[in-house]
Coordinates of C-alpha atoms in Angstrom, one line a residue:
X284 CA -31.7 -9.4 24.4
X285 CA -33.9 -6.3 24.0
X286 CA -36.9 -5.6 22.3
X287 CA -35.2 -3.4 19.7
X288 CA -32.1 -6.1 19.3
X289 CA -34.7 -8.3 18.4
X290 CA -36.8 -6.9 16.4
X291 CA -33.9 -5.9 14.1
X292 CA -32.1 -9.7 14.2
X293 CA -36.4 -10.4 13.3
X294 CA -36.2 -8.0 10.1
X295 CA -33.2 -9.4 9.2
X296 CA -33.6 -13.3 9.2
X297 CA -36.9 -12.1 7.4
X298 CA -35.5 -10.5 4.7
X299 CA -32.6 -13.6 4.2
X300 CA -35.4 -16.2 3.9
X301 CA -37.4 -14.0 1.4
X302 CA -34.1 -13.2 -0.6
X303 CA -33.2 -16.9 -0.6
X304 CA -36.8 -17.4 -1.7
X305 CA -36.9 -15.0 -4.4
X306 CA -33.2 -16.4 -5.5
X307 CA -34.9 -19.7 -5.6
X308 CA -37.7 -18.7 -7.7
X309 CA -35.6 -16.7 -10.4
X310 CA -32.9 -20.0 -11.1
X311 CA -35.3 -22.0 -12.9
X312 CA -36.7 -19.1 -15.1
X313 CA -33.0 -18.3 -16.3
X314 CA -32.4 -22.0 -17.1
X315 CA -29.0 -21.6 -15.7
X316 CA -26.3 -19.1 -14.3
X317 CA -25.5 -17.4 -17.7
X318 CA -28.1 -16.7 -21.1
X319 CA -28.1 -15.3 -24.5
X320 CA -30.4 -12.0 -23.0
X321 CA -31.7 -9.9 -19.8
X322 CA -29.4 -9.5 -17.2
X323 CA -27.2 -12.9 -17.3
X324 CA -26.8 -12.1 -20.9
X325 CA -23.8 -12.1 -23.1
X326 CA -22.6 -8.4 -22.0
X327 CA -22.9 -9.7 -18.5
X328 CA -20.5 -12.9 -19.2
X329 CA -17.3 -11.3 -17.9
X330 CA -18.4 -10.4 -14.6
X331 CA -18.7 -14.2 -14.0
X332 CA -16.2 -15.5 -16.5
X333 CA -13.5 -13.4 -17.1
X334 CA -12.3 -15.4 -20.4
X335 CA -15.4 -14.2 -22.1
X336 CA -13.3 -10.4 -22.1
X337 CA -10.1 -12.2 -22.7
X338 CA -8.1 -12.9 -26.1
X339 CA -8.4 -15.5 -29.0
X340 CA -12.4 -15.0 -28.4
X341 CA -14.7 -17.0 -30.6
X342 CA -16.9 -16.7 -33.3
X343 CA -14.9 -14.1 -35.7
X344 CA -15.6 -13.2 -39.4
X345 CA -13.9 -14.1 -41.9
X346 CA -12.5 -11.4 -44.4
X347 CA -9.8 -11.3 -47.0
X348 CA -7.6 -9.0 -45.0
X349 CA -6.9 -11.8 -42.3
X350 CA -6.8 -14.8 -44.3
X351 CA -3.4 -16.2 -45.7
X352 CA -3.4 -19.9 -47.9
X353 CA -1.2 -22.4 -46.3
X354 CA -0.3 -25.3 -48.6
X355 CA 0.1 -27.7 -45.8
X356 CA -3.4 -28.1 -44.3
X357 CA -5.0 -31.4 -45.0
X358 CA -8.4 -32.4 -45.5
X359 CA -9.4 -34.3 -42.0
X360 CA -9.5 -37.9 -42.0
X361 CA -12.7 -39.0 -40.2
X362 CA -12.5 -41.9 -37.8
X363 CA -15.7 -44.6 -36.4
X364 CA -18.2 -41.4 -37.5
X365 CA -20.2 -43.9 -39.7
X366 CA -22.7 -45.1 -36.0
X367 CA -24.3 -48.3 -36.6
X368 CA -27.6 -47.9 -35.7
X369 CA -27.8 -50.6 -33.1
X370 CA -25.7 -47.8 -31.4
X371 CA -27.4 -44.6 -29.7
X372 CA -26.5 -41.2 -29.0
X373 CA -28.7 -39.1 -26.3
X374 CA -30.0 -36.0 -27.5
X375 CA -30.7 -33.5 -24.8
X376 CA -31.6 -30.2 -24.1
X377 CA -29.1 -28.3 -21.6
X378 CA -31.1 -25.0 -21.4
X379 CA -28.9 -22.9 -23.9
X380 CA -29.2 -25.4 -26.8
X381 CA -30.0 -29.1 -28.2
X382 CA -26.8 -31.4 -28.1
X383 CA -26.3 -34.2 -28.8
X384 CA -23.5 -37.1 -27.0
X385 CA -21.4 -38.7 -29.7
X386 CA -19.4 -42.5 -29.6
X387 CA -16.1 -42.4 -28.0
X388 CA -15.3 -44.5 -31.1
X389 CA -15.6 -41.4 -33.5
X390 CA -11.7 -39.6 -33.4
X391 CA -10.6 -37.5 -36.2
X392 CA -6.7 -37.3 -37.6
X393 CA -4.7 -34.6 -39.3
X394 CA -4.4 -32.2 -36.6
X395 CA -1.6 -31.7 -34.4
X396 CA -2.9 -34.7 -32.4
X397 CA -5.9 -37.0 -32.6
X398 CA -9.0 -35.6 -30.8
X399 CA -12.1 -37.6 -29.9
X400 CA -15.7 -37.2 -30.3
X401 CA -17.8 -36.2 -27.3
X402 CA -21.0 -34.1 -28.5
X403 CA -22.4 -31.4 -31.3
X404 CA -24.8 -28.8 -30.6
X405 CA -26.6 -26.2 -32.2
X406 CA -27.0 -22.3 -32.4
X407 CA -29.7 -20.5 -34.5
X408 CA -31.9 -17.4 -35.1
X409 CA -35.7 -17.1 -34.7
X410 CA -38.5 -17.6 -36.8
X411 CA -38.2 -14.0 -37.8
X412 CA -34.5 -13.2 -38.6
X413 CA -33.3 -16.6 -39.8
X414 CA -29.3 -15.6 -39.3
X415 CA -28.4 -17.3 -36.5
X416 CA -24.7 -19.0 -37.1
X417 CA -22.1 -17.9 -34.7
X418 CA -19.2 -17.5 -37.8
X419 CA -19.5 -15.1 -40.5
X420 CA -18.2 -14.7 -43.9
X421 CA -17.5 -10.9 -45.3
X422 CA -20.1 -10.0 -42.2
X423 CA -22.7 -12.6 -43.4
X424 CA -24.7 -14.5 -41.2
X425 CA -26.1 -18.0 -42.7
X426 CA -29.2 -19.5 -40.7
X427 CA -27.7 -22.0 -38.7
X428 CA -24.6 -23.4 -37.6
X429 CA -24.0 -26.9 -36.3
X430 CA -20.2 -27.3 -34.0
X431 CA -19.0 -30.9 -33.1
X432 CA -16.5 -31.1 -30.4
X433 CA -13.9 -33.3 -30.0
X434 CA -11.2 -33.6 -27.1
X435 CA -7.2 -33.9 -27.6
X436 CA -7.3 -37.7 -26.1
X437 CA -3.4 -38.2 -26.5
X438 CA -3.0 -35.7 -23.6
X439 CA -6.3 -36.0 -22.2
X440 CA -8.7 -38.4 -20.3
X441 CA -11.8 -36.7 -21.2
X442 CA -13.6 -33.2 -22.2
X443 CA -13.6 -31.8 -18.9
X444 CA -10.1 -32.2 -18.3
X445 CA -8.8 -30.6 -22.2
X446 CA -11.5 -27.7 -21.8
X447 CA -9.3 -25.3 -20.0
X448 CA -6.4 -26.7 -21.9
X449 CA -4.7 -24.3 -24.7
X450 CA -4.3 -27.4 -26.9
X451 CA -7.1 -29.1 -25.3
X452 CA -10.5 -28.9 -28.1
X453 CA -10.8 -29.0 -32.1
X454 CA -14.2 -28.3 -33.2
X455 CA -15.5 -28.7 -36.6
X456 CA -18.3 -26.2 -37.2
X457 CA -20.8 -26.5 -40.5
X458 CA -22.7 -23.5 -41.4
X459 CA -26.0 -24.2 -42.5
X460 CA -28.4 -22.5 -45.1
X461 CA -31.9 -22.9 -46.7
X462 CA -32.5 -25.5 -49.6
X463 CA -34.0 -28.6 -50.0
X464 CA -35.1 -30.9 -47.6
X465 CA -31.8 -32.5 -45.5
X466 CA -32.5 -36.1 -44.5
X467 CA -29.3 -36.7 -42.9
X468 CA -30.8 -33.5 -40.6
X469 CA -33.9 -34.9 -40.0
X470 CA -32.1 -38.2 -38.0
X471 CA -31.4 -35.2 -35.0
X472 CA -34.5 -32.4 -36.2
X473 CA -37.4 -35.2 -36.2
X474 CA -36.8 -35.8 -32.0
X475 CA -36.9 -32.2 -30.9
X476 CA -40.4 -32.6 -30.0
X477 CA -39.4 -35.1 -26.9
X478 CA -36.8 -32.8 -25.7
X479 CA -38.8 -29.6 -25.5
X480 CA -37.7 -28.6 -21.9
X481 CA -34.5 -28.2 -20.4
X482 CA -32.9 -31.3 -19.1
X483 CA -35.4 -33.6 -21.2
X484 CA -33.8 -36.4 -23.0
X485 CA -34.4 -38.8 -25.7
X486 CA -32.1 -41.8 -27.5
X487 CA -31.8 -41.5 -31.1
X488 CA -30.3 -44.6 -33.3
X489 CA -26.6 -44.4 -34.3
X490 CA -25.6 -42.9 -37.8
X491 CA -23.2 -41.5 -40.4
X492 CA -22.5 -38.6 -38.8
X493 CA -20.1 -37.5 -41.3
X494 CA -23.7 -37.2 -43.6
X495 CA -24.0 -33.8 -41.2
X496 CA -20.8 -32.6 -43.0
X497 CA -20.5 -30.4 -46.9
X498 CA -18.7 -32.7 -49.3
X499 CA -16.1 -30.5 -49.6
X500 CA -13.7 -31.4 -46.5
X501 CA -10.9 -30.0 -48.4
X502 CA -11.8 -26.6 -48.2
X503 CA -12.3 -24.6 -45.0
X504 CA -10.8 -21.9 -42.4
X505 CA -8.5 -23.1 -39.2
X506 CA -7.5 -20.2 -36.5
X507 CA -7.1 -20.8 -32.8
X508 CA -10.2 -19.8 -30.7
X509 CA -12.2 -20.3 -27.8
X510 CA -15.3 -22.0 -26.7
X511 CA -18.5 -19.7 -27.9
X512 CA -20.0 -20.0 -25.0
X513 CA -18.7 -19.8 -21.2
X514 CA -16.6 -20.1 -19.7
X515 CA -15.1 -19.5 -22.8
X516 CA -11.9 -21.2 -22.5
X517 CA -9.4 -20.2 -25.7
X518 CA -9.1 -23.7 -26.1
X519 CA -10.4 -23.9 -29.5
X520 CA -8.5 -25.2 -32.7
X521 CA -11.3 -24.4 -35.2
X522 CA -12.2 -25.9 -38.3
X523 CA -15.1 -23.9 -40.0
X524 CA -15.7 -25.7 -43.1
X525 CA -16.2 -23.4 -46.5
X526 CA -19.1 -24.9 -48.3
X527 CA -22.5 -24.2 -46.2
X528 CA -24.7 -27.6 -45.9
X529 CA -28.5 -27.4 -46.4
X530 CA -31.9 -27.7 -44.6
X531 CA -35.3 -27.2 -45.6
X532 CA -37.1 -23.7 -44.4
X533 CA -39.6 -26.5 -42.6
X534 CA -36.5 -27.9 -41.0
X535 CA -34.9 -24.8 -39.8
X536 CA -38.4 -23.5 -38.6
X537 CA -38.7 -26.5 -36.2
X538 CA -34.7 -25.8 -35.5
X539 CA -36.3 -22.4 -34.4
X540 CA -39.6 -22.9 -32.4
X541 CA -39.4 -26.5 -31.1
X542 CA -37.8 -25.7 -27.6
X543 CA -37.8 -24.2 -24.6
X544 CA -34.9 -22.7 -22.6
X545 CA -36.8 -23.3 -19.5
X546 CA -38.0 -26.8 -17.5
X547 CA -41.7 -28.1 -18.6
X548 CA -43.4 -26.6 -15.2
X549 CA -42.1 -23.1 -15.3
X550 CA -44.9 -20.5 -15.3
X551 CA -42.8 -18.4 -17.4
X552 CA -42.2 -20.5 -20.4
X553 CA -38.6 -19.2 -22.2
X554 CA -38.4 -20.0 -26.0
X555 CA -34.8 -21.1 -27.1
X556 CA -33.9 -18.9 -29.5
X557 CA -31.0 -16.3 -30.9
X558 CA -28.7 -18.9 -29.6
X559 CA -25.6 -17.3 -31.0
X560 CA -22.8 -15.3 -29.6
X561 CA -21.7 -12.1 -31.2
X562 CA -19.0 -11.8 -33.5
X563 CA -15.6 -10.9 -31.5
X564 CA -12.6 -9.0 -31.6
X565 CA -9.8 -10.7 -33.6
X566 CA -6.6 -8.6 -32.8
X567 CA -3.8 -9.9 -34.7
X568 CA -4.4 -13.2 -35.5
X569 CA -3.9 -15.0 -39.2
X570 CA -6.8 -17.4 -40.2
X571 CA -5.2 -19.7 -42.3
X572 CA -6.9 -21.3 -45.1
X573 CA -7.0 -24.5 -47.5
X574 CA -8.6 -23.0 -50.4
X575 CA -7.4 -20.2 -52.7
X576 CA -9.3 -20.4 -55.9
X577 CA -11.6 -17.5 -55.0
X578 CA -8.5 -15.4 -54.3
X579 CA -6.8 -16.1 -57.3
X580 CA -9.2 -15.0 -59.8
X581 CA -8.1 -11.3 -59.3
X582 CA -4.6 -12.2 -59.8
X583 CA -5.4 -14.4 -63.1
X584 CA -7.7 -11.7 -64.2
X585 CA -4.5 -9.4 -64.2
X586 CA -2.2 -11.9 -65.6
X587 CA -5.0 -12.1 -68.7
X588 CA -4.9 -8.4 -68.9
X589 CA -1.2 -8.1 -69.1
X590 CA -0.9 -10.6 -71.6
X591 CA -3.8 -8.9 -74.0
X592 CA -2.1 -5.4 -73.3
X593 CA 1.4 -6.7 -74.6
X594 CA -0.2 -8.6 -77.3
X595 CA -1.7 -5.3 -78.2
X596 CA 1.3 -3.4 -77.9
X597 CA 3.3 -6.1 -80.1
X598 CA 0.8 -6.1 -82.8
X599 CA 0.9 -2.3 -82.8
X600 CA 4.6 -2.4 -83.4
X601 CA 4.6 -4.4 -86.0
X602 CA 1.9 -2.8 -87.8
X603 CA 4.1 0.6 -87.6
X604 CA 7.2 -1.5 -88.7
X605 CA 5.2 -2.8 -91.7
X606 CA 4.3 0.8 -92.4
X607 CA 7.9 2.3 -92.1
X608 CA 9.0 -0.6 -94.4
X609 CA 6.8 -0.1 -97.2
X610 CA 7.4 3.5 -97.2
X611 CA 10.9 2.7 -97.8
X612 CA 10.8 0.5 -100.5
X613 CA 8.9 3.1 -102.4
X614 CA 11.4 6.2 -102.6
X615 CA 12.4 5.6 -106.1
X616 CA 9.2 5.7 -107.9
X617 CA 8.3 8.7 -109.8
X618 CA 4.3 9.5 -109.9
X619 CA 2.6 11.2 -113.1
X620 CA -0.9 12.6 -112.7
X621 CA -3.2 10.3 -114.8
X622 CA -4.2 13.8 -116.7
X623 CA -1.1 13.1 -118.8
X624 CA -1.4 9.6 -119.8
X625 CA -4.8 10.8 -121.0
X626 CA -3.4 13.6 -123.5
X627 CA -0.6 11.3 -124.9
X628 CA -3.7 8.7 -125.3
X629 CA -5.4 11.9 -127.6
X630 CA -2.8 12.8 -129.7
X631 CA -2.1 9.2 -130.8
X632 CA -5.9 9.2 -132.1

C-alpha cells in the first residue's frame, strides 16, 4: 500500500471513530430518537415515521362545524379500575413523559370490542404558558391532559401487537384545568420527585383509577385517530371526555418542573416540558358526540321566539277584530253636540 493510500484509509477510519463518537455523545442528550424540539422535533417526525404526515392524525379540535350527536353512544362501563392498594403500578419516566403501567385486570366495555388497560401518561405546558393539553375545544388549550390506553384484547395478545392495528387502541383522554387541590392526582403527582430522570422508576400503591376520570362519563367526543406521538399509528378510537377534571396550580406546577427529559448524569440537563403535539389536520372526518344540550339552546331559543312572535301576531289580530266589531255595532246611533242639551236645559228654567 502506499504512503498516500494510507494516509487517506488513516483520515478516514479517523473521521468514522470520531463520528461514531460524536453520535454517541448526542443520543443521551436527545433522550431518544424523536423529541418535542431542535432537530428530532415534531416537524422532523415524518422523515423517520411517515404516519406522523399521514391521515386520521391526532390531537384535533373540536368545533361545531364537525361535530354531529349520535343517540347511540353509551357511557363506558369501567372494568377492575378500582386497584387495591396491596396492588402496584410502576411509574416511570420514558424521556418524552411520566407513565404510568396499569393492571391487566382493568378492561373497559361499550366499544366495538373490549379493550384492556396497559398504561396512562401525561402531556403539559411550562411553568410559563400553562396550555399544554394535546385536544382543544373552539381552539382552546386547557393546562393539562391525562390519556389512558387500552388495547383491543379480543383480537389482540398485547399493546405491541394492536398498536399498528386500525382497530387495535381506545384511549380515554381527560383534559385537565386549575382548581382546587386534586387528591385523587396527588396518588401519581406526589412520586415525581423519584422519577426525575429518564428511565427512573418508582412503585406506587394500587387505586381507584376511575377517581382520575370527570363524573360526567356520559358526555364526551369519539372520532377515529392516531397515536399523538410516534410512530403515530391511526390506530386510535378516542374518547375525549367533555367535562375538564381539576388540579391545584401547586399540582400542575410540579406537573411542569419536576422532570427531566434527560438521564441523571447528563451534563446537559433537558427539562420535560411542552410535552404536547400540535393540533392536526382533520380532513373530512365527523366527531360524533354524546351530548347535545349546548347545541340545542340556539334551536330552543328560536322555538321561544317563534312562539312569542305568533302570540304577538294573534293578540294583534284580535285586538283589530275587537276594534272592527265595536265599530259595527255602533252605526245606528245618532250623536248631538252637548251644546244642545245645554240650551234645552235653559229654556226649561
Amino acid at each position: 500500500m502506499s504512503a498516500k493510500s494510507f494516509s487517506i484509509v488513516t483520515v478516514a477510519t479517523v473521521l468514522i471513530f470520531f463520528l461514531k463518537i460524536q453520535l454517541s455523545v448526542q443520543a443521551p442528550l436527545n433522550g431518544s430518537r424523536w423529541s418535542y424540539i431542535g432537530p428530532d422535533g415534531e416537524k422532523a417526525w415524518p422523515k423517520k415515521y411517515p404516519f406522523c404526515a399521514g391521515v386520521f392524525q391526532s390531537p384535533i379540535d373540536f368545533h361545531e362545524d364537525i361535530l354531529q350527536y349520535d343517540s347511540n353512544l353509551l357511557p363506558l362501563e369501567f372494568i377492575g379500575y378500582n386497584v387495591p392498594s396491596t396492588d402496584q403500578f410502576t411509574l416511570i419516566n420514558n424521556g418524552h413523559s411520566v407513565k404510568m403501567y396499569l393492571s391487566p385486570a382493568m378492561s373497559i366495555r361499550n366499544l366495538p370490542f373490549e379493550y384492556t388497560a396497559s398504561q396512562l401518561h401525561l402531556h403539559w405546558g411550562n411553568r410559563n404558558k400553562s396550555e399544554g393539553s394535546e385536544h382543544t375545544v373552539s381552539g382552546k388549550h386547557f393546562a393539562a391532559e391525562l390519556h389512558i390506553v387500552h388495547y383491543n384484547s379480543e383480537k389482540y395478545p398485547d399493546v405491541t401487537a394492536a398498536m399498528d392495528k386500525a382497530d387495535g387502541l381506545a384511549v380515554l383522554a381527560v383534559l385537565l384545568e386549575i382548581g382546587p387541590f386534586n387528591p385523587s392526582y396527588e396518588k401519581i403527582f406526589k412520586h415525581f420527585r423519584n422519577v426525575k430522570y429518564k428511565d427512573q422508576k418508582v412503585v406506587v400503591p394500587g387505586f381507584n383509577v376511575q377517581e382520575l376520570l370527570p363524573d360526567r362519563l356520559d358526555e364526551y367526543y369519539r372520532y377515529e385517530g392516531s397515536l399523538t406521538t410516534p410512530p403515530c399509528y391511526p390506530s386510535v378510537l378516542w374518547t375525549v371526555f367533555r367535562h375538564p377534571v381539576k388540579i391545584s396550580q401547586e399540582q400542575l406546577l410540579a406537573l411542569e418542573t419536576a422532570m427531566y427529559c434527560t438521564e441523571s448524569d447528563d451534563p446537559e440537563p433537558l427539562e420535560m416540558v411542552d410535552n404536547f403535539r400540535n393540533v392536526q389536520e382533520f380532513h373530512e372526518r365527523l366527531v360524533f358526540i354524546s351530548f347535545h344540550e349546548g347545541f340545542m339552546v340556539s334551536v330552543v331559543i328560536a322555538c321561544i321566539l317563534g312562539v312569542l312572535i305568533i302570540l304577538a301576531v294573534a293578540f294583534w289580530l284580535l285586538k283589530k277584530k275587537s276594534c272592527k266589531k265595536g265599530g259595527e255595532d255602533n252605526r245606528g246611533v245618532i250623536y248631538k253636540p252637548g251644546i244642545y242639551k245645554e240650551e234645552e236645559d235653559i229654556s226649561k228654567i
